């Protein structure tokens, strides 16, 4: 345990835990910590980011000689950047286009888990009537 290791090394449990956390730093950055280009404080701030962002920010930290606090602020800001959305499934996109062409309307088809969602957009009342006709749905109450 961290406690036992700390006792045998004569260090605090927190110090041991912090050192062990640094092992999850991007491996490319370990030499920078070992040679002192990055302090342990800088490294801990970088741990919140994915590897490629860790490397990019570490380069900036070294180049601009940023403080640990400045590094923490930048890492926090980097962490708020949303990752790019996954590419849409080309099969779903093709199916959406086919449905839209068949209906003559704008269609948004989304797969969600084991199900999905189909949205059909029309802008004019005439388009609504054509849509219901193509779907075989009557707007009259007596044909429920």
Coordinates of C-alpha atoms in Angstrom, one line a residue:
X1 CA 0.0 0.0 0.0
X2 CA 1.0 3.6 -0.4
X3 CA 1.0 3.9 3.4
X4 CA 3.5 1.0 3.9
X5 CA 5.7 2.2 1.1
X6 CA 5.8 5.7 2.6
X7 CA 6.7 4.4 6.0
X8 CA 9.5 2.2 4.7
X9 CA 10.9 5.1 2.6
X10 CA 10.5 7.7 5.3
X11 CA 8.2 9.9 3.2
X12 CA 4.6 10.9 3.5
X13 CA 1.8 8.9 1.9
X14 CA 0.8 11.9 -0.1
X15 CA 4.3 12.3 -1.5
X16 CA 4.3 8.6 -2.6
X17 CA 0.9 8.9 -4.1
X18 CA 1.9 12.0 -6.1
X19 CA 5.1 10.3 -7.4
X20 CA 3.1 7.2 -8.5
X21 CA 0.5 9.4 -10.3
X22 CA 3.4 10.8 -12.4
X23 CA 3.8 7.4 -13.9
X24 CA 0.6 8.0 -15.8
X25 CA 2.1 11.0 -17.5
X26 CA 2.7 10.6 -21.3
X27 CA 5.9 8.5 -21.6
X28 CA 7.4 11.1 -24.0
X29 CA 7.4 13.6 -21.1
X30 CA 9.2 11.4 -18.5
X31 CA 12.6 12.6 -19.6
X32 CA 11.6 16.2 -19.2
X33 CA 10.6 15.5 -15.5
X34 CA 13.8 13.5 -14.9
X35 CA 16.1 16.3 -16.3
X36 CA 14.2 19.0 -14.5
X37 CA 12.7 20.8 -17.6
X38 CA 9.3 20.1 -16.1
X39 CA 8.7 20.0 -12.3
X40 CA 6.5 17.5 -10.6
X41 CA 4.0 20.3 -10.2
X42 CA 3.9 21.0 -13.9
X43 CA 3.6 17.3 -14.6
X44 CA 0.7 16.9 -12.2
X45 CA -1.1 19.8 -13.9
X46 CA -0.6 18.0 -17.3
X47 CA -2.1 14.7 -16.1
X48 CA -5.6 15.9 -16.6
X49 CA -5.1 16.0 -20.4
X50 CA -4.9 13.3 -23.1
X51 CA -1.3 12.5 -24.2
X52 CA -1.2 14.6 -27.3
X53 CA -2.4 17.7 -25.4
X54 CA 0.1 16.9 -22.6
X55 CA 3.0 17.0 -25.1
X56 CA 1.7 20.2 -26.8
X57 CA 1.3 22.0 -23.5
X58 CA 4.5 20.7 -22.0
X59 CA 6.4 22.2 -25.0
X60 CA 4.8 25.5 -24.3
X61 CA 5.6 25.3 -20.6
X62 CA 9.3 24.7 -21.3
X63 CA 9.5 27.2 -24.2
X64 CA 7.8 30.0 -22.2
X65 CA 9.1 29.0 -18.7
X66 CA 5.5 29.0 -17.4
X67 CA 4.8 28.7 -13.7
X68 CA 3.0 25.7 -12.2
X69 CA -0.1 27.9 -11.6
X70 CA -0.1 29.2 -15.2
X71 CA 0.3 25.6 -16.4
X72 CA -2.7 24.5 -14.2
X73 CA -4.8 27.3 -15.7
X74 CA -3.9 26.4 -19.2
X75 CA -4.4 22.6 -18.6
X76 CA -7.9 23.4 -17.1
X77 CA -8.7 25.5 -20.2
X78 CA -7.5 22.8 -22.5
X79 CA -9.6 20.3 -20.7
X80 CA -12.7 22.3 -21.4
X81 CA -12.1 22.1 -25.1
X82 CA -14.6 19.6 -26.4
X83 CA -13.2 16.8 -28.5
X84 CA -14.3 16.7 -32.1
X85 CA -17.4 14.8 -32.8
X86 CA -17.1 11.3 -34.3
X87 CA -17.5 11.0 -38.0
X88 CA -21.1 10.1 -38.9
X89 CA -21.8 6.6 -40.0
X90 CA -21.7 6.7 -43.8
X91 CA -24.5 4.0 -44.0
X92 CA -26.8 6.2 -41.8
X93 CA -25.9 9.3 -43.9
X94 CA -26.7 7.4 -47.1
X95 CA -30.0 6.0 -45.7
X96 CA -30.9 9.5 -44.5
X97 CA -30.3 10.9 -48.0
X98 CA -32.4 8.2 -49.6
X99 CA -35.3 8.8 -47.2
X100 CA -35.1 12.5 -47.8
X101 CA -35.1 12.0 -51.6
X102 CA -38.1 9.7 -51.4
X103 CA -40.1 12.1 -49.2
X104 CA -38.8 15.3 -50.9
X105 CA -38.0 16.8 -47.5
X106 CA -35.1 17.4 -45.2
X107 CA -34.5 14.3 -43.1
X108 CA -32.2 13.8 -40.1
X109 CA -31.6 10.1 -39.2
X110 CA -29.6 9.3 -36.1
X111 CA -28.6 6.0 -34.6
X112 CA -28.7 6.0 -30.8
X113 CA -27.6 2.8 -29.0
X114 CA -29.8 0.0 -30.3
X115 CA -32.5 2.4 -31.5
X116 CA -32.5 5.7 -33.4
X117 CA -34.4 8.8 -34.2
X118 CA -35.9 10.1 -37.5
X119 CA -36.7 13.8 -37.9
X120 CA -38.5 15.1 -40.9
X121 CA -38.7 18.8 -41.6
X122 CA -41.2 20.7 -43.7
X123 CA -41.6 24.4 -44.1
X124 CA -44.9 24.8 -45.9
X125 CA -48.4 23.3 -45.2
X126 CA -48.4 21.8 -48.7
X127 CA -45.2 19.8 -47.8
X128 CA -47.0 18.5 -44.7
X129 CA -49.9 17.2 -46.8
X130 CA -47.6 15.6 -49.3
X131 CA -45.6 13.9 -46.5
X132 CA -48.7 12.4 -44.9
X133 CA -50.0 11.3 -48.3
X134 CA -46.7 9.5 -49.1
X135 CA -46.8 7.9 -45.6
X136 CA -50.4 6.8 -46.2
X137 CA -51.7 8.7 -43.2
X138 CA -55.0 10.6 -43.4
X139 CA -55.4 13.8 -41.6
X140 CA -59.2 13.1 -41.2
X141 CA -60.3 12.0 -37.7
X142 CA -62.5 9.2 -38.9
X143 CA -59.7 7.1 -40.3
X144 CA -57.9 6.4 -37.1

